[in-house]
Short mmCIF file of C-alpha atoms in Angstrom, two decimals:
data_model
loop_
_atom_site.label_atom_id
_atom_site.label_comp_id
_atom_site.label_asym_id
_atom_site.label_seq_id
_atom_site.Cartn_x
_atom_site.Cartn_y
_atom_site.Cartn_z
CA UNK A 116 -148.99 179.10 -129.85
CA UNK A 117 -149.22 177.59 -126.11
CA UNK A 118 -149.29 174.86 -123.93
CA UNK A 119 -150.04 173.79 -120.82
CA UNK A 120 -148.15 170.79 -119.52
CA UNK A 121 -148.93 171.29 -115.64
CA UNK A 122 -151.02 172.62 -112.96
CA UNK A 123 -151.50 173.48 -109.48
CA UNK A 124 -153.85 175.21 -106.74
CA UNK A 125 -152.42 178.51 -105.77
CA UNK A 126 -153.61 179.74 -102.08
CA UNK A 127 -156.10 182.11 -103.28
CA UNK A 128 -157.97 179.67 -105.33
CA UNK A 129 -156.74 180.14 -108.42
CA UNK A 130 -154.45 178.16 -110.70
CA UNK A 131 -151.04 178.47 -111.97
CA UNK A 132 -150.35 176.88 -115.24
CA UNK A 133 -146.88 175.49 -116.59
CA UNK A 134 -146.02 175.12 -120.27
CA UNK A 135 -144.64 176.44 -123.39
CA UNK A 136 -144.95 179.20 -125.83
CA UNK A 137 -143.48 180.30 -128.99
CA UNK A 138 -145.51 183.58 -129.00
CA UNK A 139 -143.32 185.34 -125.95
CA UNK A 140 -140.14 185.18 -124.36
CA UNK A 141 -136.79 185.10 -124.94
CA UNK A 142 -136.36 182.54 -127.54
CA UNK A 143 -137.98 180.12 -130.52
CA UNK A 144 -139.54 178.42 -127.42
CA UNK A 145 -139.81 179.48 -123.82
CA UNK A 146 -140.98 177.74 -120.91
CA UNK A 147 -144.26 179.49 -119.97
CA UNK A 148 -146.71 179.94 -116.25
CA UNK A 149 -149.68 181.55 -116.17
CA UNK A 150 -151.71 182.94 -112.96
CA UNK A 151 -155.57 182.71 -112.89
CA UNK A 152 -158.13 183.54 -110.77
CA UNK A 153 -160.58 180.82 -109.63
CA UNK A 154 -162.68 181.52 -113.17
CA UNK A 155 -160.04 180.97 -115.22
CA UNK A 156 -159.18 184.44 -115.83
CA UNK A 157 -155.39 185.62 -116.66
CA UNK A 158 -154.06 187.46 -113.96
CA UNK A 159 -150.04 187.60 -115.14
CA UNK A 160 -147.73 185.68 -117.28
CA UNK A 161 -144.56 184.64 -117.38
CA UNK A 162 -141.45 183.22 -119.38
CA UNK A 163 -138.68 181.59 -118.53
CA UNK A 164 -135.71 180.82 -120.99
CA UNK A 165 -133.21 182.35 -123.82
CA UNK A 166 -132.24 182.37 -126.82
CA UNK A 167 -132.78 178.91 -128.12
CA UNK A 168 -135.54 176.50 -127.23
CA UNK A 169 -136.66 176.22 -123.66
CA UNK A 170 -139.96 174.15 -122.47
CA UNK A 171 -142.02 173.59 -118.97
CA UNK A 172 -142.40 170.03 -118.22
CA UNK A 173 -144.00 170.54 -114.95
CA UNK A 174 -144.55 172.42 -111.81
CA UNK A 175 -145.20 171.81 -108.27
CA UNK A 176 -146.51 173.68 -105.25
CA UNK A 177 -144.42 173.53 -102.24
CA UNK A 178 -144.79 173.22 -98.27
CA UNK A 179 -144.50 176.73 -98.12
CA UNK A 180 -146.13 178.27 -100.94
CA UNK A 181 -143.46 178.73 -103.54
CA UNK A 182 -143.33 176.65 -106.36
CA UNK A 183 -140.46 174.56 -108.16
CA UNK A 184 -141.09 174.40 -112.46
CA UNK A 185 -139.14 171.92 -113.87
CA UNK A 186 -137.97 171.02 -117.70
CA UNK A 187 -135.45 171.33 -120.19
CA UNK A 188 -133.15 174.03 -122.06
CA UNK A 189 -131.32 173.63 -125.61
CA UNK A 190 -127.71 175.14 -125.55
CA UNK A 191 -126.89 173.86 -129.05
CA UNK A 192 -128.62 172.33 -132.03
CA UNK A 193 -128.08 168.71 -130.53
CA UNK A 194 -127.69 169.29 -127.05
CA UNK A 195 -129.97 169.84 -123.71
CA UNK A 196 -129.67 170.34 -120.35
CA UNK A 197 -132.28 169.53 -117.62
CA UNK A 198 -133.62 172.75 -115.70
CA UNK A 199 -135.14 173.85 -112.50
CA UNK A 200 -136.42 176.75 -111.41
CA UNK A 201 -137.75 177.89 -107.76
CA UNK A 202 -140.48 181.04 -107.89
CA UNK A 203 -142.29 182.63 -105.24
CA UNK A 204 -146.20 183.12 -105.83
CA UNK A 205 -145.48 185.97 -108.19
CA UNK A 206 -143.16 184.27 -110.65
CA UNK A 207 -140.42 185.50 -109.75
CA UNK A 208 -136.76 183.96 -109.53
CA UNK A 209 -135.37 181.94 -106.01
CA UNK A 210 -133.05 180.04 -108.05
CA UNK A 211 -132.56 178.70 -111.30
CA UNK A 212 -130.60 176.06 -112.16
CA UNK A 213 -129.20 173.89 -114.86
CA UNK A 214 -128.36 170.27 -114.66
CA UNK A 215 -125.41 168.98 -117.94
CA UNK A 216 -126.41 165.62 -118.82
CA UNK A 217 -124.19 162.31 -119.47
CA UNK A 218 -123.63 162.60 -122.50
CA UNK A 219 -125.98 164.70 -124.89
CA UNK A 220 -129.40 165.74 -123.99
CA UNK A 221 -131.27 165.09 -120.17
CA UNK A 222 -134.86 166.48 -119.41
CA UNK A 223 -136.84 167.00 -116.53
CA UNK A 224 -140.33 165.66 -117.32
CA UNK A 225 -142.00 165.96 -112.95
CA UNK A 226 -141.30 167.03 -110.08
CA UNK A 227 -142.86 166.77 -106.61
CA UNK A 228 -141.87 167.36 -102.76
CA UNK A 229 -141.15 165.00 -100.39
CA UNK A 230 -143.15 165.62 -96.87
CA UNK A 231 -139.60 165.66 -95.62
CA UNK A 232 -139.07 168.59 -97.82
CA UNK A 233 -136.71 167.67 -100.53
CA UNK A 234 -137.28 168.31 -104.31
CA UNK A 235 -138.05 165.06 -106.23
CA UNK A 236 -137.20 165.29 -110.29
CA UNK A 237 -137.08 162.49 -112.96
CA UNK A 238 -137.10 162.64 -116.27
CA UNK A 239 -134.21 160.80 -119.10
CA UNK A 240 -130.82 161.05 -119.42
CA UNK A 241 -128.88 160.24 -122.25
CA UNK A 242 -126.34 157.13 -122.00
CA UNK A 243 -124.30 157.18 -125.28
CA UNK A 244 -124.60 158.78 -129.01
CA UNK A 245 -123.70 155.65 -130.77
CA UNK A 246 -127.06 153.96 -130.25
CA UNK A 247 -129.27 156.70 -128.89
CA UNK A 248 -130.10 155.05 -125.83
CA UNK A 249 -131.60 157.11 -122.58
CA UNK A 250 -132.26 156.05 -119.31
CA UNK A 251 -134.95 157.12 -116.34
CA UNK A 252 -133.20 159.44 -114.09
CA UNK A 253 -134.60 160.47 -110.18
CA UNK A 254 -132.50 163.14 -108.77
CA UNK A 255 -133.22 164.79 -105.27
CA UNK A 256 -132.71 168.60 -104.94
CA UNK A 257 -132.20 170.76 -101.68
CA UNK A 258 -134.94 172.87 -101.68
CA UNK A 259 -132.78 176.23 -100.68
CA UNK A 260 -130.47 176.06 -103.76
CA UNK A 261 -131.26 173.23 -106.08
CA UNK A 262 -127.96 170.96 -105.57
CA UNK A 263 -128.11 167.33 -106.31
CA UNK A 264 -128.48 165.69 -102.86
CA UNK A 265 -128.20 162.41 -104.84
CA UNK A 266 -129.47 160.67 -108.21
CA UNK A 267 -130.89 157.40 -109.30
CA UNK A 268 -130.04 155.91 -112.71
CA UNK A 269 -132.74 153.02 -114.14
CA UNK A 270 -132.94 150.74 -116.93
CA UNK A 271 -134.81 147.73 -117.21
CA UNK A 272 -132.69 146.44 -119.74
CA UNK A 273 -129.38 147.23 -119.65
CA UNK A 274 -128.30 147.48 -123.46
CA UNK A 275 -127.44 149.73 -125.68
CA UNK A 276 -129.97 149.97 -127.79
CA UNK A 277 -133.00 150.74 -125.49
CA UNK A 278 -134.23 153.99 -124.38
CA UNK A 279 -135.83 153.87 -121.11
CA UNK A 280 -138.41 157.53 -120.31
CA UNK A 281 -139.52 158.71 -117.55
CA UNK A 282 -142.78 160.93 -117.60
CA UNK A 283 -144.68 161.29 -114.90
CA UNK A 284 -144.52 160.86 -111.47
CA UNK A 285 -146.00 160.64 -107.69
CA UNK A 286 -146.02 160.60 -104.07
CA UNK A 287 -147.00 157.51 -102.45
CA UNK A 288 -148.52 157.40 -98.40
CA UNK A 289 -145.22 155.83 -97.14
CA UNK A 290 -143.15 158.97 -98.64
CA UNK A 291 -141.85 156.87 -101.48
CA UNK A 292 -142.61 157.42 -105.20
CA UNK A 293 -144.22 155.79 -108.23
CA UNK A 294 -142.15 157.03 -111.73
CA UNK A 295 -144.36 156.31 -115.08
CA UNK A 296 -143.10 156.33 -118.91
CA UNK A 297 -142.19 154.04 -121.38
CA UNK A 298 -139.65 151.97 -123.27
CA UNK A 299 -138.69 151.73 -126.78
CA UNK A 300 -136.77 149.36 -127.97
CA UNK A 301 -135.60 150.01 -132.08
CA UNK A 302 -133.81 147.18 -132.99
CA UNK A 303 -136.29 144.13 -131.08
CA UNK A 304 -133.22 142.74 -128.80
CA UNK A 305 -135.69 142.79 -125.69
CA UNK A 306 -138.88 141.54 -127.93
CA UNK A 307 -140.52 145.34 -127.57
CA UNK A 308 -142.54 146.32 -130.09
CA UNK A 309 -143.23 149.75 -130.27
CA UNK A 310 -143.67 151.80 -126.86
CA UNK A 311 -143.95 149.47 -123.64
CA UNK A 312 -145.17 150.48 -120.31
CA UNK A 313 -142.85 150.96 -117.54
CA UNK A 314 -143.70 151.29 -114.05
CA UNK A 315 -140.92 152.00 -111.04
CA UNK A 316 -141.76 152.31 -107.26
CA UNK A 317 -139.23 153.26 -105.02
CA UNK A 318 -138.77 154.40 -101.48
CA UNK A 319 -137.60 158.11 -100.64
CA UNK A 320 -134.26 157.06 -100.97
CA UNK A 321 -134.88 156.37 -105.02
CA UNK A 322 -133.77 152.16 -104.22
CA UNK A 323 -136.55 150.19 -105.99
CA UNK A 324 -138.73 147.65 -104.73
CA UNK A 325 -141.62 145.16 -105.34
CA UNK A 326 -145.13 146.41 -105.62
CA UNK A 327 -145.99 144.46 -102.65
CA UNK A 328 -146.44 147.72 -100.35
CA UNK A 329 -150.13 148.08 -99.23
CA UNK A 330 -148.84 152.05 -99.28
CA UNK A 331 -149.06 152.34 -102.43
CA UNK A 332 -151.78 150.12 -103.92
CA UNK A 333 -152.88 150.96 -106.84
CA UNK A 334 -152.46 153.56 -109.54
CA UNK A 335 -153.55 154.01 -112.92
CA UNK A 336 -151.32 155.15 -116.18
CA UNK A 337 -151.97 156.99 -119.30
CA UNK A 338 -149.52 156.07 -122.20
CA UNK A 339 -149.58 156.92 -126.06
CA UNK A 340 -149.73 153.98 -128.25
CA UNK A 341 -149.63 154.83 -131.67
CA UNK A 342 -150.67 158.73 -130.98
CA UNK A 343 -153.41 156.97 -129.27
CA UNK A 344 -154.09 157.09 -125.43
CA UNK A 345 -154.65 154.05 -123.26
CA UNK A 346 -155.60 153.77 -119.95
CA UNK A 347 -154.59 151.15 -117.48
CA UNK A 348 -155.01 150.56 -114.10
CA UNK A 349 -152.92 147.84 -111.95
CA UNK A 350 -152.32 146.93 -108.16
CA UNK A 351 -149.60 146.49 -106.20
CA UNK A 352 -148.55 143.21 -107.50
CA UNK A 353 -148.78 144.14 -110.88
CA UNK A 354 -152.10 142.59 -111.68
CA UNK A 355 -154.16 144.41 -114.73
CA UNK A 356 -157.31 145.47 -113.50
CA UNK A 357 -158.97 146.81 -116.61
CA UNK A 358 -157.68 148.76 -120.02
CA UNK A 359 -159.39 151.34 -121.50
CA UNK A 360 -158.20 152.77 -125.40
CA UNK A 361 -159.49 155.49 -126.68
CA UNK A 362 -159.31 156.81 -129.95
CA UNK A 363 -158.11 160.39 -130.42
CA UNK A 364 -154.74 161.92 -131.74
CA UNK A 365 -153.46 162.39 -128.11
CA UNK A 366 -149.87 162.59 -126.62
CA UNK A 367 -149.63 162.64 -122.86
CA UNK A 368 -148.16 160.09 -120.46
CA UNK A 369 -149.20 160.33 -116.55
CA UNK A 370 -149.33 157.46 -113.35
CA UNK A 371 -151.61 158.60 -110.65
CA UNK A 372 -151.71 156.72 -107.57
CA UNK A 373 -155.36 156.62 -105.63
#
């Protein structure tokens, strides 16, 4: 079967579609882009992976018409390495490149470009075996051959026994970004029951600040609770405007800013 995970506006109208498959490819999984026309219809496909399990987290159209997909790629049972791959309009190949995490496993969740043309990624990193913990990672990327320019670590609690995710992010109008996900926290040292939101602005330079910036006002989130979806929307200083659940066996977590 397939996936979709992302998608974008190609220049002709039509879409191109990041995801997964285990029905093509290289491997068990593969990561997976499909080109439509403006109906919908399939124009090509491709897959992007090998031999063990590779998956599409998300794509983004660039400045110049290529596109950067980004996501992750299993080199052992236990292990995984955060990926990211540039493509022209057709699919194919600029550069692909593979990113070894901390420890065990690190996955690129979004990605988006900077107006001053860097390659934004975040995603979660993984800080030590023992407890399982993982942290939100923002890493910028030169757009001509993928190198780490620099990279952000974040935790809002800084134990051992938290796991801190990344999935989703955005653009904000004074070039900064907005990073959405949530945090689990197994063994209650932070009172967290369960998944808890978890919201982090920063500038372009990945240093966080306070959601006092009238640039980026307001956004709203999507987070699974319980395989259920909620909806919440906030301003700048963190004030709860409204909260919408809804019932259905969903999994997806976004922030959008407006």
């Amino acid at each position: 079967y397939e996936w979709g995970q992302s998608v974008e506006i190609a220049d002709d109208g039509g879409f191109m579609v990041f995801g997964s498959t285990n029905s093509y490819g290289a491997g068990s999984y593969d990561a997976y882009l499909i080109k439509t026309d403006p109906n919908g219809t399939m124009l090509w496909q491709k897959t992007y992976g090998a031999q063990y399990v590779d998956y599409g987290g998300s794509l983004t159209k660039l400045q110049i018409g290529d596109y950067v997909l980004a996501g992750g790629s299993s080199i052992s049972s236990d292990s995984t390495v955060a990926v990211a791959i540039k493509i022209n309009s057709e699919g194919t190949e600029i550069w692909n490149r593979r990113y070894p995490p901390t420890v065990r496993s690190m996955e690129f969740t979004a990605v988006k470009q900077l107006s001053s043309g860097e390659i934004m990624v975040t995603g979660s990193d993984q800080g030590d075996t023992l407890n399982n913990s993982f942290y939100g990672i923002l890493k910028s990327l030169d757009l001509n051959n993928g190198d780490i320019i620099w990279e952000r670590q974040y935790q809002l609690f800084e134990d051992d026994s938290t796991q801190h995710y990344f999935y989703s992010m955005d653009t904000c109008s004074d070039g900064g970004l907005v990073m959405g996900g949530m945090i689990i926290d197994r063994r209650g040292i932070n009172s967290i029951v369960g998944n808890s939101y978890w919201v982090v602005k920063t500038d372009c330079a990945g240093n966080e600040y306070a959601w006092d910036n009238a640039a980026c006002p307001k956004f709203v989130g999507l987070e699974e609770i319980e395989k259920d979806p909620i909806l919440l929307k906030i301003t700048n200083g963190l004030e709860q405007k409204w909260k919408k659940h809804y019932e259905n066996n969903l999994t997806n977590f976004s922030v959008k800013t407006e």
